[in-house]
XYZ file of C-alpha atoms in Angstrom:
350
model
C 8.369 23.421 23.268
C 8.012 27.006 21.960
C 4.498 28.128 21.076
C 3.892 30.704 18.368
C 0.517 32.397 17.974
C -0.199 33.240 14.334
C -2.601 36.026 13.388
C -2.987 35.941 9.581
C -5.485 38.799 9.523
C -6.857 40.348 6.350
C -6.072 40.678 2.640
C -2.835 38.949 1.692
C -2.081 38.280 5.360
C -3.178 34.629 5.301
C -1.133 33.949 2.148
C 2.165 35.413 3.346
C 1.690 34.039 6.860
C 1.201 30.529 5.517
C 4.478 30.839 3.614
C 6.287 32.134 6.699
C 4.935 29.319 8.883
C 6.104 26.756 6.322
C 9.656 28.106 6.620
C 9.437 28.317 10.417
C 8.435 24.664 10.701
C 11.324 23.628 8.484
C 14.030 25.380 10.501
C 12.410 24.891 13.930
C 10.399 21.640 13.798
C 9.883 21.608 17.563
C 7.846 24.827 17.446
C 4.055 24.610 17.696
C 1.742 27.156 16.064
C -1.800 28.148 16.957
C -3.902 30.402 14.720
C -6.274 33.136 15.936
C -8.219 36.123 14.584
C -7.210 39.789 14.307
C -8.418 42.779 12.321
C -11.363 42.996 9.964
C -12.001 39.280 9.769
C -12.110 39.185 13.570
C -14.752 41.922 13.567
C -16.810 40.037 10.985
C -16.721 36.803 12.981
C -16.628 37.978 16.596
C -17.660 41.649 16.566
C -14.249 42.939 17.745
C -10.970 43.563 15.854
C -9.043 42.112 18.826
C -11.292 39.402 20.304
C -11.075 38.173 23.879
C -10.209 34.695 22.574
C -7.120 36.102 20.844
C -6.109 38.106 23.901
C -6.389 34.994 26.087
C -4.256 32.926 23.689
C -1.358 35.359 24.021
C -0.789 34.419 27.660
C 0.951 31.160 26.718
C 2.786 32.449 23.644
C 6.532 32.672 23.187
C 6.066 34.963 20.176
C 3.356 36.259 17.857
C 3.508 36.200 14.048
C 1.135 38.700 12.431
C 0.036 38.961 8.807
C -1.797 42.172 7.897
C -4.938 44.003 8.986
C -7.394 46.248 7.162
C -9.031 46.533 3.789
C -9.406 48.946 0.900
C -10.089 52.633 1.612
C -13.742 52.179 0.676
C -14.105 49.065 2.845
C -17.110 48.858 5.146
C -14.614 48.345 7.970
C -13.485 51.963 7.584
C -17.054 53.139 8.158
C -17.152 51.632 11.642
C -16.527 53.691 14.757
C -12.793 53.959 15.313
C -12.537 51.424 18.149
C -14.028 48.716 15.907
C -11.808 49.283 12.879
C -9.123 46.694 12.036
C -6.252 49.058 12.852
C -7.614 49.554 16.363
C -7.203 45.823 16.853
C -3.527 46.158 15.951
C -2.980 48.992 18.434
C -4.733 46.951 21.128
C -2.523 43.961 20.303
C 0.634 46.023 20.707
C -0.578 47.339 24.047
C -1.559 43.859 25.259
C 1.938 42.578 24.459
C 3.683 45.624 25.926
C 5.596 46.133 22.680
C 7.267 49.506 23.134
C 10.198 49.113 20.693
C 9.596 48.548 16.985
C 12.642 47.350 15.030
C 12.602 47.864 11.273
C 15.697 46.761 9.359
C 16.219 48.565 6.061
C 18.608 46.488 3.978
C 19.285 46.562 0.264
C 19.808 42.975 -0.822
C 23.084 42.365 -2.704
C 22.403 42.236 -6.424
C 19.060 44.016 -6.116
C 20.361 47.585 -5.974
C 18.721 48.289 -9.336
C 15.287 47.955 -7.710
C 15.868 50.923 -5.431
C 14.577 54.349 -6.511
C 17.983 55.641 -5.401
C 21.023 55.480 -7.639
C 22.745 52.113 -7.338
C 25.848 53.654 -5.796
C 23.720 55.173 -3.012
C 21.632 52.057 -2.423
C 24.498 49.572 -2.421
C 25.346 48.301 1.045
C 22.562 50.174 2.868
C 21.890 48.438 6.189
C 19.965 50.557 8.697
C 18.027 49.544 11.781
C 15.262 51.957 12.796
C 14.094 51.634 16.405
C 10.736 53.359 16.856
C 9.035 53.958 20.191
C 5.667 52.265 19.787
C 3.409 52.829 22.787
C 3.697 56.522 23.587
C 3.621 59.977 22.079
C 0.869 61.617 20.107
C -0.748 58.366 18.931
C -1.571 57.168 22.432
C -1.969 60.276 24.590
C -5.605 60.614 25.651
C -5.432 64.409 25.862
C -7.087 64.859 22.460
C -10.305 66.329 21.148
C -12.185 67.893 18.242
C -14.038 70.997 19.406
C -16.052 72.528 16.606
C -13.620 74.204 14.238
C -10.508 73.317 16.261
C -8.794 70.115 17.365
C -5.742 69.076 19.326
C -3.558 66.081 20.121
C -0.861 65.960 22.772
C 2.628 64.500 22.443
C 3.879 63.396 25.840
C 6.811 61.265 27.018
C 8.302 60.348 30.379
C 11.913 59.549 31.169
C 11.203 55.824 31.743
C 9.499 55.590 28.328
C 12.453 57.236 26.616
C 15.048 55.184 28.446
C 13.500 51.785 27.777
C 13.387 52.245 23.997
C 16.777 53.972 23.924
C 18.253 50.998 25.779
C 17.037 48.671 23.006
C 18.648 50.971 20.439
C 21.971 51.217 22.270
C 22.198 47.448 22.686
C 21.333 46.961 19.010
C 24.087 49.395 18.056
C 26.559 47.462 20.197
C 25.789 44.348 18.128
C 26.111 46.189 14.808
C 28.342 49.080 13.773
C 28.442 50.845 17.132
C 26.738 54.035 15.915
C 23.398 55.422 17.095
C 21.535 58.451 15.773
C 18.802 59.804 18.044
C 16.192 61.791 16.127
C 14.123 64.611 17.620
C 12.999 68.200 17.051
C 14.574 69.688 20.167
C 14.920 73.149 18.615
C 11.137 73.700 18.782
C 9.550 70.962 20.948
C 9.927 70.629 24.719
C 9.102 66.928 24.523
C 12.096 66.545 22.203
C 14.291 68.409 24.678
C 13.371 65.760 27.255
C 14.003 63.012 24.688
C 17.473 64.323 23.833
C 18.406 64.895 27.477
C 17.367 61.396 28.529
C 19.034 59.604 25.607
C 22.283 61.486 26.236
C 22.155 60.748 29.977
C 21.600 57.033 29.381
C 24.506 56.994 26.935
C 26.825 58.682 29.426
C 25.840 56.304 32.249
C 25.731 52.938 30.491
C 26.784 53.052 26.828
C 29.813 55.357 26.447
C 31.296 52.996 23.866
C 28.500 53.668 21.381
C 28.990 56.674 19.111
C 25.888 58.819 19.728
C 24.717 61.575 17.423
C 21.609 63.781 17.775
C 19.871 64.987 14.614
C 16.665 66.834 13.787
C 13.924 64.825 12.091
C 13.684 67.092 9.030
C 17.414 66.746 8.407
C 17.229 62.962 8.753
C 14.316 62.812 6.316
C 16.567 64.416 3.708
C 19.760 62.523 4.515
C 18.202 59.077 4.770
C 17.497 59.178 1.029
C 20.439 61.306 -0.096
C 23.149 59.635 2.014
C 21.642 56.533 3.671
C 24.979 54.840 4.368
C 25.691 57.449 7.086
C 23.218 55.645 9.363
C 23.653 52.459 11.376
C 20.931 52.511 14.075
C 18.294 55.239 14.382
C 16.079 55.701 17.447
C 13.141 58.075 17.647
C 9.663 58.613 19.052
C 6.426 57.188 17.675
C 5.293 59.813 15.149
C 8.743 60.571 13.739
C 9.537 56.857 13.632
C 6.353 56.080 11.730
C 7.203 58.608 9.031
C 10.939 57.914 8.783
C 10.558 54.135 8.681
C 7.978 54.367 5.892
C 10.235 56.755 3.993
C 13.222 54.439 4.420
C 11.108 51.470 3.365
C 11.257 52.568 -0.269
C 15.057 52.250 -0.374
C 15.186 48.433 -0.896
C 12.703 48.769 -3.782
C 9.583 47.092 -2.390
C 7.595 46.986 0.832
C 7.635 43.249 0.297
C 11.234 43.275 1.543
C 10.530 44.935 4.888
C 10.104 42.783 8.028
C 9.707 44.094 11.548
C 9.874 43.099 15.188
C 8.076 44.768 18.089
C 9.656 44.004 21.450
C 8.817 44.852 25.026
C 7.565 43.331 28.229
C 5.906 40.222 26.779
C 6.127 37.976 23.728
C 7.620 39.671 20.682
C 5.368 40.619 17.757
C 6.687 39.986 14.250
C 5.098 41.206 11.027
C 5.800 42.429 7.509
C 5.222 46.177 7.260
C 3.353 46.074 3.947
C -0.393 46.536 3.944
C -3.148 44.054 3.279
C -3.051 44.731 -0.483
C -6.713 43.843 -1.099
C -6.253 44.342 -4.846
C -4.094 41.196 -5.077
C -5.540 39.201 -2.171
C -6.479 35.691 -3.205
C -4.444 35.796 -6.420
C -1.477 33.891 -4.920
C 1.036 36.452 -6.227
C 1.906 38.302 -3.001
C 5.581 38.562 -2.104
C 6.074 36.619 1.174
C 9.701 37.689 1.653
C 8.975 40.223 4.407
C 6.815 37.750 6.310
C 9.525 35.087 6.020
C 12.214 37.536 7.118
C 9.973 38.396 10.076
C 10.279 34.726 11.019
C 14.036 35.231 10.928
C 13.671 38.086 13.404
C 11.381 35.926 15.573
C 14.001 33.189 15.678
C 16.687 35.710 16.585
C 14.956 37.873 19.178
C 12.352 35.620 20.827
C 13.749 32.094 20.436
C 17.442 33.128 20.477
C 18.275 30.774 17.617
C 20.725 32.876 15.677
C 21.921 30.020 13.458
C 18.373 29.299 12.292
C 17.755 33.012 11.753
C 20.909 33.246 9.637
C 19.699 30.286 7.545
C 16.400 32.021 6.867
C 18.005 35.341 5.954
C 20.493 33.658 3.626
C 17.790 31.570 1.954
C 15.604 34.606 1.323
C 18.558 36.472 -0.174
C 19.243 33.597 -2.577
C 15.574 33.224 -3.515
C 15.217 36.928 -4.240
C 17.983 36.662 -6.823
C 16.873 33.377 -8.370
C 13.072 33.759 -8.230
C 12.069 37.439 -7.892
C 8.373 38.089 -7.387
C 6.264 40.369 -9.567
C 6.740 43.439 -7.385
C 10.474 42.991 -7.967
C 10.174 42.712 -11.732
C 10.106 38.887 -11.781
C 7.431 36.267 -12.398
C 7.484 34.123 -9.253
C 4.197 33.735 -7.431
C 3.861 33.194 -3.691
C 4.235 29.417 -3.826
C 7.171 29.493 -6.268
C 9.105 31.959 -4.142
C 8.388 30.005 -0.971
C 9.658 26.786 -2.590
C 12.805 28.642 -3.650
C 13.378 29.693 -0.036
C 12.782 26.151 1.201
C 15.277 24.783 -1.332
C 17.849 27.427 -0.400
C 17.703 26.624 3.327
C 20.156 23.820 2.699
C 22.665 26.060 0.926
C 25.454 27.104 3.322
C 26.362 30.768 3.611
C 29.707 31.629 2.031
């Protein structure tokens, strides 16, 4: 019997997670869920953003479903020393799970092209998967310091780190359109030279059937919004992936439409990419679509139930057209949208 650890977290996290769990239980009634603390609420109750009790619970998990962490910019949490802030709990969670590959699908839902800031003809049919390295690079390297009026951080990668995330990207491309774009800045950064060399070598050894293209990050930042349909799968390192995936997230029209999966050595971690939205927390109007679509990714990648995942994705697509939430220009609240998804689960895909 699969066991899913749920970490609702802060802000709107508990609201969207509850909606996602409702859908999960409908399509996978044999799954058990167990709730634990993460983020700011974990600090308030246990003095740590990633408590030992949560860490221990992960040992028996088949997957982890996360809500959101953090508060408003003026939150007391942001006045804590860095290791006690909610976001530090998230980084510790990713490390504990060994999640080195973050998958962010960027898909414009049919019929919702008008919500995109891009022209409808550019947004129509966009379906990109961004694979971001998640445990290395400048965010995690310990060679960092502030020294008076100067400071430095170090970006470092090894061949095994590059190869393991590139392998995820190549295999994803094989299951999609067969095209992979590797993003770097090899014209000025030695670490990017290593990245490009290792991705190309892995392609030549194991994935010659995938069409591989290397592009600079500044070029991709322009093209992903001016010609997004040129991309199928994108793979890149942590910092570039953070920026590009957030940039691409605006294409569907709302962060509420952006799920994610973080995969690696242990149970997969699934979460919507939107923030905790403290300004609407507790008002029952948050869009749970991304959290529900994260359940779809959980079913697909961790439980290997593709039929159930397809049901969830199809139901969300129908609900978005029939009951759009307020961030999408509609009037549906969290409960209304969730009911629409539940009702649509029985509608077969055409």
